[in-house]
Coordinates of C-alpha atoms in Angstrom, one line a residue:
Chain A
X2 CA -37.4 14.8 21.9
X3 CA -35.6 17.1 24.3
X4 CA -32.3 17.0 26.1
X5 CA -29.7 19.3 27.9
X6 CA -27.0 17.7 26.1
X7 CA -26.9 15.5 22.7
X8 CA -23.6 13.5 22.1
X9 CA -23.1 12.4 18.6
X10 CA -20.9 9.3 18.6
X11 CA -20.6 6.5 21.1
X12 CA -16.9 5.5 21.2
X13 CA -14.6 6.2 24.0
X14 CA -14.8 10.1 23.7
X15 CA -18.4 10.3 23.4
X16 CA -19.0 8.1 26.5
X17 CA -16.6 10.1 28.4
X18 CA -18.3 13.3 27.5
X19 CA -21.7 11.9 28.2
X20 CA -20.6 10.8 31.7
X21 CA -18.8 14.3 32.3
X22 CA -22.1 16.1 31.4
X23 CA -24.3 13.6 33.2
X24 CA -22.1 14.2 36.5
X25 CA -22.9 18.0 36.1
X26 CA -26.6 17.2 36.2
X27 CA -27.5 17.4 32.6
X28 CA -30.0 15.2 31.0
X29 CA -27.8 13.5 28.3
X30 CA -28.9 11.7 25.1
X31 CA -26.3 9.9 23.0
X32 CA -26.8 9.4 19.2
X33 CA -24.9 6.4 17.8
X34 CA -24.8 5.2 14.3
X35 CA -22.9 2.1 14.9
X36 CA -19.8 0.8 16.6
X37 CA -16.5 2.5 15.5
X38 CA -12.9 2.5 16.3
X39 CA -13.1 1.7 20.1
X40 CA -14.7 -1.6 19.5
X41 CA -12.6 -2.5 16.5
X42 CA -9.5 -1.6 18.5
X43 CA -7.1 -4.1 20.4
X44 CA -8.4 -3.0 23.9
X45 CA -5.5 -0.8 25.0
X46 CA -5.3 2.9 25.5
X47 CA -2.3 5.2 24.9
X48 CA -2.2 8.6 26.3
X49 CA 1.1 10.1 25.3
X50 CA 3.9 9.7 23.0
X51 CA 5.0 6.1 22.8
X52 CA 8.9 7.0 22.5
X53 CA 11.2 5.6 24.8
X54 CA 12.7 8.6 26.8
X55 CA 15.5 6.8 28.4
X56 CA 15.1 5.4 32.0
X57 CA 11.9 6.8 33.5
X58 CA 9.2 6.4 30.7
X59 CA 6.7 7.9 33.0
X60 CA 3.4 9.4 31.7
X61 CA 4.7 13.1 32.7
X62 CA 8.0 12.6 30.8
X63 CA 6.3 11.3 27.7
X64 CA 3.7 14.2 27.9
X65 CA 6.6 16.4 27.9
X66 CA 7.7 14.9 24.6
X67 CA 4.0 15.3 23.2
X68 CA 4.2 19.0 24.1
X69 CA 7.0 19.4 21.7
X70 CA 4.8 18.5 18.9
X71 CA 2.7 21.7 18.3
X72 CA 0.3 20.0 15.9
X73 CA -1.1 17.8 18.6
X74 CA -4.5 19.0 20.2
X75 CA -2.5 18.8 23.7
X76 CA -1.3 22.4 22.5
X77 CA -4.8 23.7 22.6
X78 CA -5.8 22.2 25.7
X79 CA -4.9 24.1 29.0
X80 CA -3.6 21.3 31.2
X81 CA -4.1 18.1 29.5
X82 CA -2.5 15.8 31.9
X83 CA -4.9 17.1 34.7
X84 CA -8.1 16.8 32.4
X85 CA -6.7 13.4 31.3
X86 CA -6.4 12.1 34.9
X87 CA -9.8 13.6 36.0
X88 CA -11.4 12.1 33.0
X89 CA -9.7 8.7 33.7
X90 CA -10.6 8.8 37.4
X91 CA -14.3 9.5 36.5
X92 CA -14.3 6.8 33.7
X93 CA -12.8 4.1 35.8
X94 CA -15.5 4.8 38.6
X95 CA -18.1 3.8 36.0
X96 CA -16.3 0.9 34.4
X97 CA -17.1 -2.4 36.3
X98 CA -14.0 -4.1 37.4
X99 CA -10.3 -4.2 36.4
X100 CA -9.6 -0.6 35.8
X101 CA -8.2 0.1 39.1
X102 CA -4.8 1.0 37.9
X103 CA -4.0 4.5 39.0
X104 CA -3.0 7.0 36.4
X105 CA -0.6 9.4 37.8
X106 CA 2.3 11.5 36.9
X107 CA 4.9 8.7 37.3
X108 CA 3.0 5.9 36.1
X109 CA 5.4 3.9 33.9
X110 CA 4.3 2.9 30.5
X111 CA 2.7 -0.5 30.0
X112 CA 4.5 -3.2 27.9
X113 CA 2.4 -5.7 26.1
X114 CA 3.2 -8.3 23.4
X115 CA 1.1 -7.8 20.6
X116 CA -0.7 -10.3 18.3
X117 CA 0.9 -8.7 15.3
X118 CA 4.6 -9.2 16.6
X119 CA 5.4 -5.9 18.2
X120 CA 5.8 -4.8 21.9
X121 CA 2.9 -2.4 22.4
X122 CA 3.4 0.5 24.8
X123 CA 0.4 1.8 26.2
X124 CA -1.1 3.3 29.4
X125 CA -4.1 1.2 29.9
X126 CA -5.8 -2.0 28.7
X127 CA -8.6 -4.1 29.5
X128 CA -8.0 -6.5 32.4
X129 CA -7.3 -9.5 30.2
X130 CA -4.5 -7.7 28.6
X131 CA -3.2 -5.5 31.4
X132 CA -2.2 -8.8 33.5
X133 CA 0.4 -9.4 30.7
X134 CA 2.1 -6.3 31.6
X135 CA 5.9 -6.8 31.2
X136 CA 7.0 -3.4 32.9
X137 CA 7.4 -5.0 36.0
X138 CA 10.2 -7.2 34.6
X139 CA 12.3 -4.3 33.5
X140 CA 15.9 -4.6 34.6
X141 CA 15.1 -8.1 35.2
X142 CA 14.6 -11.4 33.4
X143 CA 11.3 -13.1 32.3
X144 CA 10.2 -16.4 31.2
X145 CA 6.9 -16.3 29.0
X146 CA 5.1 -19.3 27.7
X147 CA 2.9 -18.6 24.6
X148 CA 0.1 -20.9 23.9
X149 CA -1.1 -21.2 20.3
X150 CA -4.2 -23.1 19.5
X151 CA -4.2 -25.6 16.5
X152 CA -7.7 -24.3 15.6
X153 CA -6.5 -20.8 15.2
X154 CA -4.3 -20.9 12.1
X155 CA -3.8 -17.0 12.0
X156 CA -2.3 -16.9 15.3
X157 CA 1.4 -17.6 14.9
X158 CA 3.5 -17.4 17.8
X159 CA 6.5 -19.5 16.6
X160 CA 6.6 -16.8 13.7
X161 CA 6.7 -13.8 16.0
X162 CA 9.0 -15.2 18.7
X163 CA 12.2 -13.5 17.5
X164 CA 10.5 -10.3 16.9
X165 CA 9.2 -10.3 20.2
X166 CA 12.3 -11.3 21.9
X167 CA 14.1 -8.5 20.1
X168 CA 11.6 -5.8 21.3
X169 CA 11.4 -7.2 24.8
X170 CA 15.4 -6.9 25.2
X171 CA 15.1 -3.4 23.7
X172 CA 12.8 -2.4 26.3
X173 CA 15.2 -3.3 28.9
X174 CA 14.3 -6.9 29.9
X175 CA 17.6 -8.6 29.5
X176 CA 17.0 -12.0 30.4
X177 CA 14.0 -12.6 28.3
X178 CA 13.0 -16.1 27.2
X179 CA 9.9 -17.2 25.2
X180 CA 8.9 -20.7 24.6
X181 CA 6.0 -21.6 22.4
X182 CA 3.5 -24.5 23.0
X183 CA 0.7 -25.6 20.8
X184 CA -2.2 -27.7 21.6
X185 CA -5.8 -28.1 20.3
X186 CA -8.3 -26.1 21.9
X187 CA -10.9 -28.5 22.0
X188 CA -10.2 -32.2 22.7
X189 CA -12.9 -34.0 20.6
X190 CA -10.6 -34.5 17.7
X191 CA -12.8 -32.6 15.3
X192 CA -10.5 -29.8 14.8
X193 CA -12.6 -27.1 13.3
X194 CA -10.8 -24.1 12.0
X195 CA -11.9 -20.8 13.2
X196 CA -12.6 -17.9 10.8
X197 CA -11.8 -15.3 13.3
X198 CA -11.1 -14.8 17.2
X199 CA -14.6 -13.9 18.0
X200 CA -15.7 -17.5 17.0
X201 CA -13.3 -19.1 19.3
X202 CA -14.3 -16.5 21.9
X203 CA -17.8 -17.7 21.5
X204 CA -16.7 -21.4 22.2
X205 CA -14.9 -20.3 25.3
X206 CA -18.4 -18.5 26.3
X207 CA -20.2 -21.8 25.7
X208 CA -17.8 -24.0 27.6
X209 CA -19.3 -25.5 30.8
X210 CA -16.2 -25.5 32.7
X211 CA -12.7 -24.3 31.8
X212 CA -10.9 -27.0 34.2
X213 CA -10.3 -29.5 31.3
X214 CA -8.7 -26.7 29.0
X215 CA -6.7 -25.4 31.9
X216 CA -5.5 -28.9 32.7
X217 CA -4.3 -29.6 29.1
X218 CA -2.4 -26.4 29.1
X219 CA -0.7 -27.3 32.3
X220 CA 0.1 -30.7 31.0
X221 CA 1.6 -29.1 27.9
X222 CA 3.8 -26.5 29.6
X223 CA 4.8 -29.1 32.3
X224 CA 8.6 -28.9 32.9
X225 CA 9.0 -25.1 31.8
X226 CA 9.1 -22.8 34.8
X227 CA 7.3 -19.9 33.2
X228 CA 6.7 -16.4 34.9
X229 CA 4.0 -15.5 32.6
X230 CA 1.5 -17.5 30.4
X231 CA 0.3 -15.7 27.3
X232 CA -2.8 -16.8 25.4
X233 CA -4.3 -15.8 22.1
X234 CA -6.8 -12.8 22.1
X235 CA -9.9 -14.9 22.2
X236 CA -10.5 -15.9 25.8
X237 CA -14.3 -15.3 25.9
X238 CA -16.5 -12.3 25.1
X239 CA -19.5 -12.6 27.5
X240 CA -17.4 -14.6 29.7
X241 CA -15.3 -11.8 31.3
X242 CA -13.2 -13.8 33.9
X243 CA -12.0 -16.4 31.5
X244 CA -8.2 -15.4 31.8
X245 CA -8.4 -14.9 35.4
X246 CA -10.1 -18.4 36.0
X247 CA -7.5 -20.1 33.8
X248 CA -4.8 -18.3 35.7
X249 CA -6.1 -19.5 39.0
X250 CA -6.5 -23.0 37.8
X251 CA -3.0 -23.3 36.5
X252 CA -1.4 -21.4 39.2
X253 CA 0.5 -18.9 36.9
X254 CA -0.2 -15.3 36.0
X255 CA -2.0 -15.5 32.5
X256 CA -2.9 -12.7 30.2
X257 CA -3.9 -12.5 26.3
X258 CA -1.7 -10.9 23.9
X259 CA -3.0 -7.5 22.6
X260 CA -5.2 -8.5 20.1
X261 CA -5.1 -7.3 16.4
X262 CA -7.7 -7.7 13.6
X263 CA -11.1 -9.1 14.5
X264 CA -10.0 -9.8 18.1
X265 CA -12.3 -9.3 20.9
X266 CA -10.6 -7.1 23.3
X267 CA -11.9 -3.8 21.8
X268 CA -15.4 -5.3 21.7
X269 CA -15.1 -5.9 25.6
X270 CA -14.1 -2.3 26.2
X271 CA -17.0 -1.1 24.2
X272 CA -19.3 -3.3 26.0
X273 CA -17.9 -2.0 29.4
X274 CA -18.5 1.5 28.2
X275 CA -22.0 0.8 27.0
X276 CA -22.9 -0.7 30.4
X277 CA -21.5 2.6 32.1
X278 CA -23.8 4.6 30.1
X279 CA -26.7 2.3 31.0
X280 CA -26.1 2.4 34.7
X281 CA -25.5 6.2 34.6
X282 CA -28.8 6.5 32.9
X283 CA -27.9 8.0 29.6
X284 CA -30.2 7.2 26.8
X285 CA -28.7 5.8 23.6
X286 CA -30.5 6.5 20.4
X287 CA -29.6 4.1 17.6
X288 CA -29.4 6.3 14.6
X289 CA -27.5 8.5 12.4
X290 CA -27.5 12.5 12.8
X291 CA -28.2 13.8 9.5
X292 CA -28.9 17.6 9.7
X293 CA -29.1 20.5 12.0
X294 CA -30.8 23.8 12.2
X295 CA -28.7 26.8 13.4
X296 CA -30.1 30.2 14.6
X297 CA -28.4 33.3 15.9
X298 CA -25.1 31.4 16.2
X299 CA -26.7 28.6 18.2
X300 CA -27.7 25.2 17.1
X301 CA -31.3 24.6 17.8
X302 CA -32.2 21.2 16.4
X303 CA -30.4 18.0 15.2
X304 CA -32.2 15.9 12.8
X305 CA -31.7 12.0 13.5
X306 CA -32.5 9.3 11.2
X307 CA -33.3 6.3 13.0
X308 CA -34.9 3.0 11.8
X309 CA -36.1 4.9 8.6
X310 CA -37.8 7.6 10.5
X311 CA -36.7 11.0 11.2
X312 CA -36.8 12.8 14.5
X313 CA -35.7 16.1 15.8
X314 CA -33.8 16.5 19.2
X315 CA -33.8 19.8 20.8
X316 CA -30.9 20.2 23.1
X317 CA -29.2 23.2 25.0
X318 CA -25.7 21.9 23.8
X319 CA -24.3 19.5 21.2
X320 CA -21.1 17.6 21.5
X321 CA -19.6 16.0 18.3
X322 CA -17.6 12.9 19.1
X323 CA -18.1 11.0 15.6
X324 CA -14.5 10.0 15.2
X325 CA -12.8 9.8 11.9
X326 CA -13.2 8.0 8.8
X327 CA -14.3 4.5 10.4
X328 CA -16.6 6.4 12.8
X329 CA -18.1 8.5 10.0
X330 CA -17.2 11.9 11.5
X331 CA -15.1 12.5 8.5
X332 CA -16.0 11.4 4.8
X333 CA -13.3 10.6 2.1
X334 CA -15.8 10.0 -0.7
X335 CA -15.7 12.8 -3.3
X336 CA -13.2 14.9 -1.4
X337 CA -12.4 14.9 2.2
X338 CA -15.3 16.7 4.3
X339 CA -17.0 16.8 7.7
X340 CA -20.6 15.6 6.4
X341 CA -22.7 16.8 9.4
X342 CA -22.0 20.5 10.2
X343 CA -19.8 21.0 7.1
X344 CA -16.9 22.2 9.2
X345 CA -13.5 22.7 7.5
X346 CA -11.1 19.9 7.6
X347 CA -7.8 21.0 8.8
X348 CA -4.1 20.0 8.9
X349 CA -1.4 22.2 10.1
X350 CA -3.6 25.3 9.8
X351 CA -4.6 24.7 6.2
X352 CA -8.1 23.9 5.1
X353 CA -7.7 20.6 3.1
X354 CA -11.7 19.9 2.8
X355 CA -12.6 18.9 -0.7
X356 CA -9.2 17.4 -1.7
X357 CA -9.2 14.0 -2.9
X358 CA -7.7 11.3 -0.7
X359 CA -4.8 10.6 -3.3
X360 CA -3.4 14.0 -2.7
X361 CA -3.2 13.4 1.1
X362 CA -0.8 10.2 1.1
X363 CA 2.9 9.9 0.8
X364 CA 4.7 7.5 -1.4
X365 CA 6.5 6.1 1.7
X366 CA 4.4 3.6 3.5
X367 CA 5.7 4.4 6.9
X368 CA 5.6 8.0 6.6
X369 CA 3.1 10.5 8.3
X370 CA 0.3 10.6 5.9
X371 CA -1.9 13.8 6.0
X372 CA -5.1 11.8 5.6
X373 CA -4.3 9.9 8.9
X374 CA -3.8 13.2 10.9
X375 CA -6.4 15.4 9.6
X376 CA -9.5 16.6 11.5
X377 CA -11.3 19.6 12.8
X378 CA -9.8 22.4 14.5
X379 CA -11.1 23.4 18.2
X380 CA -10.5 26.1 20.6
X381 CA -9.5 25.9 24.1
X382 CA -13.2 25.3 25.2
X383 CA -13.4 22.5 22.6
X384 CA -15.7 24.5 20.3
X385 CA -15.2 23.7 16.5
X386 CA -13.9 26.4 14.3
X387 CA -15.1 27.5 11.0
X388 CA -13.3 28.7 7.9
X389 CA -12.8 32.2 9.5
X390 CA -11.3 30.5 12.7
X391 CA -14.3 31.8 14.5
X392 CA -16.5 29.7 16.6
X393 CA -19.1 27.7 14.5
X394 CA -21.8 27.9 17.0
X395 CA -21.9 28.8 20.6
X396 CA -23.1 25.6 21.9
X397 CA -21.4 23.1 19.7
X398 CA -18.4 21.2 21.0
X399 CA -16.1 18.4 19.6
X400 CA -14.0 15.9 21.2
X401 CA -12.1 12.7 20.3
X402 CA -10.6 11.4 17.0
X403 CA -12.3 14.0 14.8
X404 CA -10.0 16.7 16.3
X405 CA -7.2 16.7 14.0
X406 CA -3.4 17.1 14.3
X407 CA -2.2 13.7 15.3
X408 CA -1.8 10.2 13.8
X409 CA -3.9 7.7 15.5
X410 CA -1.1 5.1 15.5
X411 CA 2.2 7.0 15.2
X412 CA 1.6 9.8 17.7
X413 CA 0.3 7.2 20.3
X414 CA -1.9 9.8 22.0
X415 CA -5.2 9.1 20.6
X416 CA -7.0 7.8 23.9
X417 CA -5.2 10.5 25.8
X418 CA -6.7 13.2 23.6
X419 CA -10.1 11.3 23.5
X420 CA -10.2 11.4 27.5
X421 CA -8.8 15.1 27.8
X422 CA -10.8 16.6 25.2
X423 CA -14.1 14.7 26.0
X424 CA -13.9 15.8 29.5
X425 CA -13.7 19.3 28.7
X426 CA -16.3 19.1 26.0
X427 CA -18.9 17.3 28.3
X428 CA -18.3 19.5 31.1
X429 CA -18.5 22.7 29.1
X430 CA -21.6 21.4 27.4
X431 CA -23.5 20.7 30.7
X432 CA -22.4 23.7 32.8
X433 CA -20.5 26.4 31.1
X434 CA -23.1 27.1 28.4
X435 CA -26.8 27.4 29.4
Chain B
X10 CA -10.9 -8.0 -53.5
X11 CA -12.3 -5.2 -51.3
X12 CA -15.2 -5.0 -53.5
X13 CA -15.9 -8.7 -53.0
X14 CA -15.9 -8.1 -49.2
X15 CA -18.3 -5.3 -49.6
X16 CA -20.6 -7.2 -51.3
X17 CA -20.3 -10.1 -48.8
X18 CA -20.8 -7.8 -45.9
X19 CA -24.1 -5.9 -47.6
X20 CA -25.4 -9.5 -48.4
X21 CA -24.9 -10.7 -44.9
X22 CA -26.7 -7.4 -43.6
X23 CA -29.4 -7.9 -46.0
X24 CA -29.8 -11.6 -44.8
X25 CA -29.9 -10.7 -41.1
X26 CA -32.3 -8.1 -41.9
X27 CA -34.6 -10.4 -43.8
X28 CA -34.3 -13.0 -41.2
X29 CA -35.3 -10.6 -38.4
X30 CA -38.3 -9.6 -40.3
X31 CA -39.3 -13.2 -41.0
X32 CA -38.9 -13.9 -37.5
X33 CA -41.0 -11.0 -36.3
X34 CA -43.5 -12.1 -38.8
X35 CA -43.4 -15.6 -37.5
X36 CA -44.1 -14.4 -33.9
X37 CA -46.9 -12.2 -35.0
X38 CA -48.5 -15.0 -36.9
X39 CA -47.9 -17.6 -34.1
X40 CA -49.6 -15.2 -31.7
X41 CA -52.6 -14.8 -33.9
X42 CA -52.8 -18.5 -34.4
X43 CA -52.4 -19.0 -30.8
X44 CA -48.8 -20.5 -30.3
X45 CA -47.0 -19.3 -27.1
X46 CA -43.9 -17.3 -28.0
X47 CA -41.5 -16.3 -25.2
X48 CA -39.9 -12.9 -25.0
X49 CA -37.9 -10.8 -22.9
X50 CA -37.3 -12.0 -19.5
X51 CA -39.1 -15.2 -19.9
X52 CA -37.1 -16.1 -23.0
X53 CA -33.8 -15.1 -20.9
X54 CA -35.1 -17.5 -18.3
X55 CA -35.8 -20.2 -20.5
X56 CA -32.2 -20.1 -22.1
X57 CA -30.1 -19.4 -19.0
X58 CA -31.9 -21.0 -16.1
X59 CA -30.0 -24.3 -16.8
X60 CA -26.8 -22.4 -15.9
X61 CA -28.3 -21.0 -12.7
X62 CA -28.4 -17.4 -14.2
X63 CA -31.2 -15.0 -13.2
X64 CA -32.1 -11.5 -14.1
X65 CA -31.5 -8.6 -11.6
X66 CA -33.9 -5.7 -11.1
X67 CA -32.5 -2.1 -11.2
X68 CA -33.5 -1.7 -7.7
X69 CA -31.3 -4.8 -6.8
X70 CA -28.5 -3.6 -8.9
X71 CA -28.6 -0.2 -7.0
X72 CA -28.4 -2.1 -3.5
X73 CA -25.4 -3.8 -4.4
X74 CA -23.2 -0.6 -3.8
X75 CA -24.5 -1.0 0.0
X76 CA -23.9 -4.7 -0.1
X77 CA -20.2 -4.2 -1.0
X78 CA -19.3 -2.0 1.9
X79 CA -18.1 -4.8 4.3
X80 CA -14.7 -4.1 5.7
X81 CA -14.3 -7.7 7.2
X82 CA -14.4 -6.2 11.0
X83 CA -16.1 -9.1 12.3
X84 CA -18.4 -7.2 14.8
X85 CA -21.6 -8.6 13.3
X86 CA -20.4 -12.2 13.8
X87 CA -19.1 -11.6 17.3
X88 CA -22.5 -10.1 18.4
X89 CA -25.1 -12.0 16.6
X90 CA -27.1 -13.4 19.3
X91 CA -29.9 -15.5 17.4
X92 CA -27.2 -17.6 15.9
X93 CA -26.7 -20.4 18.4
X94 CA -23.5 -20.8 20.0
X95 CA -23.3 -24.4 18.9
X96 CA -20.2 -25.3 16.9
X97 CA -22.2 -26.6 14.0
X98 CA -23.0 -23.0 13.1
X99 CA -19.6 -21.4 13.4
X100 CA -18.2 -19.6 10.6
X101 CA -21.7 -18.8 9.6
X102 CA -22.3 -15.3 11.2
X103 CA -24.1 -12.6 9.3
X104 CA -20.8 -11.5 7.7
X105 CA -20.9 -14.6 5.3
X106 CA -23.8 -13.1 3.5
X107 CA -21.8 -10.0 3.1
X108 CA -18.8 -12.0 1.7
X109 CA -20.8 -14.5 -0.5
X110 CA -23.5 -12.3 -2.1
X111 CA -20.9 -11.3 -4.8
X112 CA -20.2 -14.8 -6.1
X113 CA -21.7 -15.8 -9.3
X114 CA -25.4 -16.9 -9.1
X115 CA -24.9 -20.4 -10.0
X116 CA -22.7 -20.9 -6.8
X117 CA -25.6 -19.5 -4.5
X118 CA -27.0 -22.9 -4.2
X119 CA -24.0 -23.7 -1.9
X120 CA -25.3 -21.1 0.5
X121 CA -28.6 -22.5 0.7
X122 CA -27.9 -24.6 3.9
X123 CA -26.6 -21.5 5.4
X124 CA -29.6 -19.3 4.4
X125 CA -32.1 -22.0 5.6
X126 CA -30.3 -21.7 9.1
X127 CA -30.6 -17.9 8.9
X128 CA -34.4 -18.2 9.2
X129 CA -34.0 -18.8 12.9
X130 CA -32.8 -15.1 12.8
X131 CA -35.2 -13.2 15.2
X132 CA -34.7 -10.0 13.3
X133 CA -33.1 -8.3 16.2
X134 CA -31.2 -6.2 13.8
X135 CA -28.2 -6.0 15.9
X136 CA -26.1 -7.0 13.2
X137 CA -27.0 -3.9 11.0
X138 CA -27.0 -1.5 14.0
X139 CA -23.5 -2.1 14.9
X140 CA -21.9 -2.3 11.4
X141 CA -19.4 0.3 11.0
X142 CA -20.2 0.9 7.5
X143 CA -24.1 0.2 7.5
X144 CA -24.2 -2.8 5.5
X145 CA -27.8 -4.1 5.2
X146 CA -27.1 -7.6 6.2
X147 CA -30.8 -8.5 6.3
X148 CA -31.5 -7.2 2.8
X149 CA -28.5 -9.2 1.5
X150 CA -29.9 -12.5 3.0
X151 CA -33.3 -11.7 1.4
X152 CA -31.7 -11.0 -1.8
X153 CA -29.8 -14.1 -2.0
X154 CA -32.9 -16.2 -0.9
X155 CA -34.8 -14.5 -3.8
X156 CA -32.3 -15.4 -6.4
X157 CA -32.3 -19.1 -5.2
X158 CA -36.0 -19.1 -5.2
X159 CA -36.0 -17.8 -8.9
X160 CA -33.4 -20.4 -9.8
X161 CA -35.6 -23.1 -8.2
X162 CA -39.0 -22.0 -9.8
X163 CA -37.3 -21.3 -12.9
X164 CA -39.3 -18.2 -13.6
X165 CA -38.6 -14.4 -13.2
X166 CA -40.5 -12.3 -10.9
X167 CA -40.1 -8.9 -12.4
X168 CA -40.6 -6.2 -9.8

């Protein structure tokens, strides 16, 4: 098999890199082992530090906070904000519907209630979550109605209410009020208990019409003048407009809370990304990259195992976007390693490859653990560096989570790094290096 | 006293040795005469099948490492298309195989209804393709079915 650019990994960064290379006119193939962190995520993206910087909280001011942290990959990228904006603009052009929100210097942070009980700060989300953005109520009051369904015992709005209220008021919405309502999702009296959100989402998919459900919700919250109605993170998987439909039927802005474990929002984002690849004409190969051949400082071949068969792909450039431990870009068994190219795994300019995981965690649970921040090092052109801090191969690029230096959760810049680095890596792989 | 204990122990070992030799002799004689004597896996089956226990081949044992990689992410259940969207089949997506294979064999009979429904599986392999840790879900189902078949037939199929 032959291609101009081969992308290894099909999450957010892999897709952005593929689209960037595709736009430069390259013939792109994407090798993907399985779904990873994007599909398992909560459907939100955060671009820069999540700290509250006071009044403004714009993307630019938070990027300035991020710039102070020298470990972040933003210190390597020339103009991260510019690349990020370009990448986002390109991605939004490929995603079908719901991603119109402009990403600009003075875009304020999005505030969404999460299923886990926190107020999430993020910059972008799937449409179902985005409509629940509380930032528009800052400096004002808001009345929120939260619906819990009896069939979902693991969604506990009553338990989380106090935490949510505290967080909302801290974010600058003084007169916040939350009322929790509970009703059965299905009205046939059978009351099955769902094991996970996706099951409930499939029941929503299979419903003939959402009218009866919307009517029962309206009856339940009658008498409470809410500004916003929040639903559990399960409003349909194949049915993309369930939240919008219910919102129209009830006559109230509706949204999902940002989902946690086994929710469907991340899967929706991944499906949108897959569709973007398909419409762009990027071929997806379901398989695992297992080996490579290097000659004169250039990678000539990539061995891919797919369905029990091995095949070689020859390309002019390769982009490693395999993620960290969930995606399989880094491996933890028998010492930390980068299994495909054998690159050194770095943290704060120290090679920690080969160390067991137990040496890379702190006693304090909430502390910054090295294991969650380590990854490979890259140069300005997103080329991975080897032990001597020289370019590993002239036509190898890396992007996304596999680049080390930041904690996926605590630093709150994972998707921003993914966008910026993938855009540069994809463009360089397609144009700059032939 | 210790001398008495020693004598007891030696006599017991002697008894076991003699008993073993006698049993071996009985087996050989039985074979020559033509009486059927069970040995090895068939004997194990005869003794334990009533409790639902069956033997495991080495290949099956080695596969269990892969079987146990499930991280409960729920992606396979969310995307399994062959299993119909009807409510009777909810909670019974591919991940049930990954969470139920590790039960003791006697419990496997409770998964039978689920496994028979699984036969509607078209084998698209989507579940294994999207699994972040690469759990071979179809192999698990085949494995569980094999154990149940063995339990039912009451015989071992040595691979």
